[in-house]
Amino acid sequence: MKIKSIFPLFFLTAGIFLSGCSKSPAKEPTAYDNSDIAMGTVVSQRIYSRGADKTGEILDLLTQTEHRYLSWRQEDSDIGKINQQAGKEPADVDAQTMAYLKESLTLAEKSGGAFDPTMGKLTRLWNVEAENPRVPSKEEIQPLLDESGYGKIHLKDEDGQCQAALEKGCSIDLGAVGKGIGCDEAAALLEKDENAQGAVVAVGGSVLTWGAKPDGTDWKVAIRDPRGEAEDLLGVLSLTDENYVSTSGDYEKYFVQDGKRYHHILDPATGRPADAGLISVTVLGENGLISDGLSTACFVLGFEKGAELLEKYDAQGIFVDEEKKFYVSDGLTDLFDLEASGYIVFPFPS
Ligand code: ADP
Ligand code: MG
């Protein structure tokens, strides 16, 4: 099935059906649409509200969150400061950054290190989005692997004073949870807006659904066919109220050398692109950070260990493997409609 979206870029990783006109009769909520760039990705929004258009505020909030707290590119962001001071004194950070780091480290532990927020230097070494990417040598990978590891992050949170220290050579990169954090921030802003009735916000491959649509129908979140064209769908999730949906896959950021695909999700055990047999992982978890982090972690872990990790978080998932088998967890079987052909559906292990 092909969808002609008014926001074609929606379907980069996951997408949403948008239909209908953008203005409603008086007193009915107005539908505000916006598609723009923030956090280095396409942010597509629809907000139903009886008040003013808040899509611009959400976009600004995402940009601020990236610049103040998350960006490793920005020397004066909290993560930038921590990285610059690696091997030296601890950096003072905002309570918000501390909360993101704590949740990230918990995920790193629970995933046995499959999710590791210190993969930045290796990501930059592989640089799969470069014009002429290449496979780095073992000699290039090993020193960076030795310097990485989430155990090299040390957090201190005493009497409201938050500090983070990093061992020498190590570097933090929250790229695997940034878009999910964006969804959390968007939800917090909507929660404070008494006029907002419902919204769907897609930050790249992480999607927030919030509240209700005025016509009472479900939110539709489309998942891209990992081996199809950009607008081909694997299927559609029908959701109500607040949900956080994140998808990680090997089909967007990759290069091919000697017939082999090298993508951007690295196995922290090897420093090489994860190779556990999965090509797309979609997760619904309790918040955006967790859904985004879990989709990356499960991609690294593969089907069985990934399913075990989802259980620890009471999260739901859809995993697709390279043989075009796909697995839907119990909580999603009634909510997911398969659209693509050639896939075989399997249950999750019980
Ligand atoms: P995307 O950025 O495409 O949404 P992910 O959420 O899966 O994809 O995150 C991938 C990004 O996270 C990479 O670009 C890299 O910066 C970082 N990363 C790569 N491998 C890991 C890993 N095993 N654990 C944590 N972060 C990772
Ligand atoms: Mg992720």
Coordinates of C-alpha atoms and ligand atoms in Angstrom, one line a residue:
M1 CA 0.0 0.0 0.0
K2 CA 1.3 3.5 -0.8
I3 CA 0.4 6.6 1.1
K4 CA 0.6 10.0 -0.4
S5 CA 1.3 12.1 2.6
I6 CA 1.2 15.9 2.6
F7 CA 4.5 15.5 4.5
P8 CA 6.4 13.0 2.4
L9 CA 9.4 13.2 4.8
F10 CA 7.2 11.7 7.5
F11 CA 7.9 8.3 6.2
L12 CA 11.7 8.4 6.7
T13 CA 11.4 5.9 9.6
A14 CA 7.9 5.9 11.0
G15 CA 5.0 8.0 10.0
I16 CA 1.5 9.1 10.6
F17 CA -1.6 9.3 8.5
L18 CA -2.7 12.9 8.1
S19 CA -5.9 13.5 6.5
G20 CA -8.7 16.1 6.4
C21 CA -8.6 19.8 6.2
S22 CA -6.7 22.1 8.5
K23 CA -9.5 24.3 9.8
S24 CA -12.6 23.1 11.6
P25 CA -15.9 25.0 12.2
A26 CA -16.1 27.5 15.1
K27 CA -15.7 26.1 18.6
E28 CA -14.4 22.8 17.3
P29 CA -10.7 22.3 17.9
T30 CA -8.5 23.6 15.1
A31 CA -6.0 21.3 13.5
Y32 CA -2.6 22.9 13.4
D33 CA 0.0 21.2 11.1
N34 CA 3.7 21.9 11.0
S35 CA 6.7 20.1 9.4
D36 CA 10.2 21.5 10.0
I37 CA 13.7 20.5 11.1
A38 CA 14.9 20.2 14.7
M39 CA 17.2 17.8 16.5
G40 CA 18.8 17.1 13.1
T41 CA 15.7 15.5 11.8
V42 CA 12.2 16.1 10.4
V43 CA 9.7 17.0 13.0
S44 CA 6.1 16.7 11.8
Q45 CA 3.2 17.7 14.1
R46 CA -0.5 17.9 14.1
I47 CA -2.1 19.5 17.2
Y48 CA -5.9 19.8 17.7
S49 CA -6.5 22.7 20.0
R50 CA -9.2 25.2 20.9
G51 CA -6.5 27.8 21.5
A52 CA -3.4 29.1 19.8
D53 CA -1.0 27.2 17.5
K54 CA 1.7 25.7 19.7
T55 CA 3.6 23.8 17.0
G56 CA 6.2 26.6 16.8
E57 CA 6.7 26.4 20.6
I58 CA 7.3 22.7 20.5
L59 CA 9.8 23.1 17.7
D60 CA 11.7 25.8 19.7
L61 CA 11.6 23.6 22.8
L62 CA 13.2 20.7 20.9
T63 CA 15.9 22.9 19.6
Q64 CA 16.6 24.4 23.0
T65 CA 16.7 20.9 24.6
E66 CA 19.3 19.9 22.0
H67 CA 21.4 23.0 22.4
R68 CA 21.3 23.3 26.2
Y69 CA 21.5 19.6 27.3
L70 CA 22.0 17.0 24.6
S71 CA 24.2 18.0 21.7
W72 CA 27.8 16.6 21.7
R73 CA 28.4 19.1 18.8
Q74 CA 27.8 22.1 21.0
E75 CA 30.7 22.8 23.4
D76 CA 28.4 24.7 25.8
S77 CA 25.6 22.1 26.1
D78 CA 25.8 19.9 29.2
I79 CA 26.9 16.9 27.2
G80 CA 29.5 19.0 25.4
K81 CA 30.8 20.2 28.7
I82 CA 31.1 16.7 30.2
N83 CA 32.9 15.5 27.1
Q84 CA 35.4 18.4 27.1
Q85 CA 36.2 17.7 30.8
A86 CA 36.7 14.0 30.3
G87 CA 39.6 12.9 32.4
K88 CA 39.6 16.2 34.3
E89 CA 37.2 17.6 36.8
P90 CA 33.4 16.7 36.9
A91 CA 31.1 19.1 35.0
D92 CA 28.1 20.8 36.7
V93 CA 24.9 19.9 34.8
D94 CA 21.3 20.7 34.9
A95 CA 18.9 18.4 36.8
Q96 CA 17.2 17.6 33.5
T97 CA 20.5 16.3 32.0
M98 CA 21.1 14.3 35.1
A99 CA 17.7 12.7 34.7
Y100 CA 18.4 11.8 31.1
L101 CA 21.8 10.4 32.0
K102 CA 20.4 8.3 34.9
E103 CA 17.7 6.8 32.8
S104 CA 20.3 6.1 30.0
L105 CA 22.6 4.4 32.4
T106 CA 19.8 2.2 33.8
L107 CA 19.0 1.2 30.3
A108 CA 22.7 0.5 29.6
E109 CA 22.8 -1.8 32.6
K110 CA 19.5 -3.6 31.9
S111 CA 20.5 -4.2 28.3
G112 CA 23.8 -5.7 29.3
G113 CA 25.6 -2.8 27.5
A114 CA 23.8 -3.3 24.2
F115 CA 22.6 0.3 24.6
D116 CA 25.7 2.3 25.4
P117 CA 25.7 6.1 25.5
T118 CA 29.5 6.3 24.8
M119 CA 29.5 5.1 21.2
G120 CA 30.1 8.6 19.8
K121 CA 33.7 8.3 18.8
L122 CA 33.0 5.0 17.1
T123 CA 29.9 6.5 15.3
R124 CA 32.2 9.2 14.0
L125 CA 34.8 6.8 12.9
W126 CA 32.3 4.8 10.9
N127 CA 30.6 8.0 9.7
V128 CA 28.2 6.1 7.6
E129 CA 26.6 9.2 6.3
A130 CA 29.8 10.6 4.9
E131 CA 30.2 11.2 1.1
N132 CA 32.7 8.3 0.7
P133 CA 32.3 6.1 3.8
R134 CA 34.6 3.1 4.3
V135 CA 35.0 0.2 6.7
P136 CA 37.6 1.2 9.3
S137 CA 40.4 -1.2 10.2
K138 CA 40.6 -3.2 13.5
E139 CA 43.5 -1.0 14.5
E140 CA 41.3 2.0 14.2
I141 CA 38.3 0.5 16.0
Q142 CA 40.1 -1.1 19.0
P143 CA 41.5 2.0 20.7
L144 CA 38.2 3.8 20.5
L145 CA 36.4 0.7 21.9
D146 CA 38.9 0.6 24.8
E147 CA 38.1 4.2 25.6
S148 CA 34.3 3.7 25.5
G149 CA 32.0 2.0 27.9
Y150 CA 29.1 3.4 30.0
G151 CA 30.9 2.3 33.2
K152 CA 33.2 5.3 32.5
I153 CA 30.4 7.8 33.3
H154 CA 30.2 8.8 37.0
L155 CA 27.2 10.7 38.2
K156 CA 26.8 12.7 41.5
D157 CA 23.4 14.1 42.6
E158 CA 23.6 15.5 46.1
D159 CA 21.3 18.2 47.6
G160 CA 20.2 19.2 44.1
Q161 CA 23.8 19.6 42.9
C162 CA 24.2 17.6 39.8
Q163 CA 27.7 16.6 38.4
A164 CA 28.9 14.2 35.8
A165 CA 32.4 13.0 35.3
L166 CA 33.8 11.0 32.4
E167 CA 37.0 9.0 32.3
K168 CA 39.8 10.1 29.9
G169 CA 39.2 9.5 26.2
C170 CA 35.5 8.6 26.7
S171 CA 32.7 10.6 25.0
I172 CA 29.0 10.7 25.6
D173 CA 26.5 10.6 22.7
L174 CA 22.8 10.5 23.5
G175 CA 21.9 10.2 19.8
A176 CA 20.0 6.9 20.4
V177 CA 17.6 8.6 22.8
G178 CA 17.5 12.2 21.7
K179 CA 14.4 12.0 19.5
G180 CA 12.5 10.1 22.2
I181 CA 13.5 12.8 24.7
G182 CA 12.1 15.3 22.1
C183 CA 8.7 13.4 22.3
D184 CA 8.9 13.6 26.2
E185 CA 9.4 17.3 26.0
A186 CA 6.6 17.8 23.5
A187 CA 4.2 15.8 25.8
A188 CA 5.2 17.9 28.8
L189 CA 4.4 21.1 26.9
L190 CA 1.1 19.8 25.7
E191 CA 0.2 18.7 29.2
K192 CA 0.5 22.3 30.3
D193 CA -1.7 23.6 27.5
E194 CA -5.3 23.5 28.7
N195 CA -6.6 24.1 25.1
A196 CA -4.8 21.2 23.5
Q197 CA -7.1 18.3 22.9
G198 CA -4.9 15.9 21.0
A199 CA -1.6 15.7 19.1
V200 CA 0.7 13.6 17.2
V201 CA 4.4 14.7 17.0
A202 CA 6.9 12.7 15.0
V203 CA 10.6 13.5 15.7
G204 CA 12.3 11.4 13.0
G205 CA 11.7 7.8 14.0
S206 CA 10.1 8.6 17.4
V207 CA 6.4 9.4 17.5
L208 CA 4.3 10.8 20.3
T209 CA 0.5 10.4 20.3
W210 CA -1.3 12.4 23.0
G211 CA -4.9 13.0 23.9
A212 CA -7.7 12.3 21.5
K213 CA -8.7 13.2 17.9
P214 CA -11.9 15.4 17.8
D215 CA -13.7 12.7 15.7
G216 CA -12.9 10.0 18.3
T217 CA -11.0 7.8 15.8
D218 CA -7.6 6.2 16.7
W219 CA -4.2 7.7 16.0
K220 CA -2.6 5.9 13.1
V221 CA 1.1 5.4 13.2
A222 CA 2.6 3.9 10.1
I223 CA 5.8 1.8 10.2
R224 CA 7.9 1.8 7.1
D225 CA 8.7 -1.4 5.2
P226 CA 12.4 -1.8 5.9
R227 CA 13.1 -3.2 2.4
G228 CA 10.5 -1.2 0.5
E229 CA 10.5 2.2 -1.2
A230 CA 10.4 5.3 1.1
E231 CA 6.6 5.4 1.2
D232 CA 5.9 1.6 1.4
L233 CA 4.4 0.6 4.7
L234 CA 5.1 -2.5 6.7
G235 CA 1.9 -1.8 8.6
V236 CA -0.1 0.6 10.7
L237 CA -0.6 0.8 14.5
S238 CA -3.9 2.1 15.7
L239 CA -3.5 3.8 19.1
T240 CA -5.5 5.7 21.6
D241 CA -4.3 8.4 24.1
E242 CA -0.6 8.8 25.1
N243 CA 1.9 6.5 23.4
Y244 CA 5.6 6.6 22.6
V245 CA 6.6 4.7 19.4
S246 CA 10.2 4.5 18.3
T247 CA 11.7 2.7 15.3
S248 CA 15.3 1.8 14.7
G249 CA 16.4 0.2 11.4
D250 CA 19.3 -0.5 9.1
Y251 CA 17.6 1.1 6.1
E252 CA 18.2 4.8 6.5
K253 CA 21.7 5.5 7.5
Y254 CA 24.0 3.0 5.9
F255 CA 26.5 2.3 3.1
V256 CA 27.3 -0.8 1.1
Q257 CA 30.8 -2.1 0.6
D258 CA 31.6 -5.4 -1.2
G259 CA 27.9 -6.2 -1.2
K260 CA 27.6 -5.9 2.6
R261 CA 25.4 -3.3 4.4
Y262 CA 27.1 -1.2 7.1
H263 CA 24.6 0.8 9.1
H264 CA 24.7 3.3 12.0
I265 CA 23.7 1.2 15.0
L266 CA 26.8 -0.2 16.6
D267 CA 27.3 -3.3 18.8
P268 CA 29.3 -1.9 21.7
A269 CA 30.9 -5.4 22.2
T270 CA 32.6 -5.2 18.8
G271 CA 32.5 -1.5 17.7
R272 CA 31.0 -2.7 14.4
P273 CA 27.4 -2.4 13.0
A274 CA 25.1 -4.7 15.0
D275 CA 24.5 -7.9 13.3
A276 CA 22.0 -9.8 15.3
G277 CA 19.6 -10.6 12.4
L278 CA 17.1 -7.7 12.8
I279 CA 16.5 -5.1 10.2
S280 CA 13.8 -3.0 12.0
V281 CA 12.7 -2.7 15.6
T282 CA 9.7 -0.7 16.8
V283 CA 9.1 -0.3 20.5
L284 CA 6.2 1.2 22.6
G285 CA 7.4 2.0 26.1
E286 CA 6.5 4.2 29.0
N287 CA 8.1 7.3 27.7
G288 CA 10.0 8.6 24.7
L289 CA 13.6 8.1 26.1
I290 CA 12.9 4.5 27.0
S291 CA 11.1 3.7 23.7
D292 CA 13.9 5.2 21.7
G293 CA 16.7 3.6 23.8
L294 CA 14.9 0.2 23.7
S295 CA 14.5 0.2 20.0
T296 CA 18.3 0.7 19.6
A297 CA 19.1 -1.8 22.3
C298 CA 16.8 -4.5 20.9
F299 CA 18.3 -4.0 17.4
V300 CA 21.7 -4.8 18.9
L301 CA 20.5 -7.7 21.0
G302 CA 18.4 -9.5 18.4
F303 CA 15.0 -11.1 18.7
E304 CA 15.2 -13.3 21.8
K305 CA 17.3 -11.2 24.1
G306 CA 15.5 -8.1 22.8
A307 CA 12.1 -9.6 23.8
E308 CA 13.5 -10.3 27.3
L309 CA 14.6 -6.7 27.6
L310 CA 11.2 -5.5 26.6
E311 CA 9.7 -7.6 29.3
K312 CA 11.9 -5.9 31.9
Y313 CA 10.4 -2.6 30.9
D314 CA 6.9 -3.9 30.3
A315 CA 7.2 -2.6 26.8
Q316 CA 5.7 -3.8 23.5
G317 CA 7.5 -4.4 20.2
I318 CA 7.5 -5.3 16.6
F319 CA 10.7 -6.9 15.3
V320 CA 11.5 -7.7 11.7
D321 CA 14.4 -10.0 10.8
E322 CA 16.4 -10.3 7.6
E323 CA 14.4 -13.3 6.4
K324 CA 11.3 -11.1 6.4
K325 CA 9.8 -12.8 9.4
F326 CA 8.3 -10.4 11.8
Y327 CA 7.3 -10.7 15.4
V328 CA 4.6 -8.8 17.2
S329 CA 4.3 -8.8 21.0
D330 CA 1.0 -9.8 22.6
G331 CA -0.1 -6.3 23.5
L332 CA 0.1 -5.1 19.9
T333 CA -1.4 -8.0 17.9
D334 CA -4.9 -6.4 17.9
L335 CA -3.5 -3.0 17.2
F336 CA -1.2 -3.7 14.3
D337 CA -2.4 -4.2 10.7
L338 CA 0.1 -5.6 8.3
E339 CA 0.2 -3.9 4.9
A340 CA 3.3 -5.2 3.2
S341 CA 3.4 -8.5 1.4
G342 CA 6.1 -11.2 1.7
Y343 CA 6.3 -11.0 5.4
I344 CA 5.4 -13.9 7.8
V345 CA 4.1 -13.1 11.2
F346 CA 5.4 -15.0 14.3
P347 CA 4.4 -14.6 17.9
F348 CA 6.8 -13.4 20.6
P349 CA 8.2 -16.0 22.9
S350 CA 6.0 -16.5 26.1
Ligands
ADP1 P1 18.3 7.1 14.8 O1 19.3 8.1 15.3 O2 18.4 6.8 13.3 O3 16.9 7.4 15.3 P2 18.8 5.2 16.9 O4 17.8 5.8 17.8 O5 18.8 3.7 16.8 O6 18.7 5.7 15.4 O7 20.2 5.7 17.4 C1 21.4 5.5 16.6 C2 22.4 6.5 17.0 O8 22.8 6.3 18.4 C3 23.7 6.5 16.2 O9 23.7 7.4 15.2 C4 24.8 6.7 17.2 O10 25.0 8.0 17.4 C5 24.2 6.1 18.5 N1 24.5 4.7 18.7 C6 24.9 3.7 17.8 N2 25.0 2.5 18.4 C7 24.5 2.7 19.7 C8 24.4 1.8 20.8 N3 24.6 0.5 20.7 N4 23.9 2.3 22.0 C9 23.6 3.7 22.1 N5 23.8 4.5 21.1 C10 24.2 4.1 19.9
MG2 MG 16.9 4.8 19.5

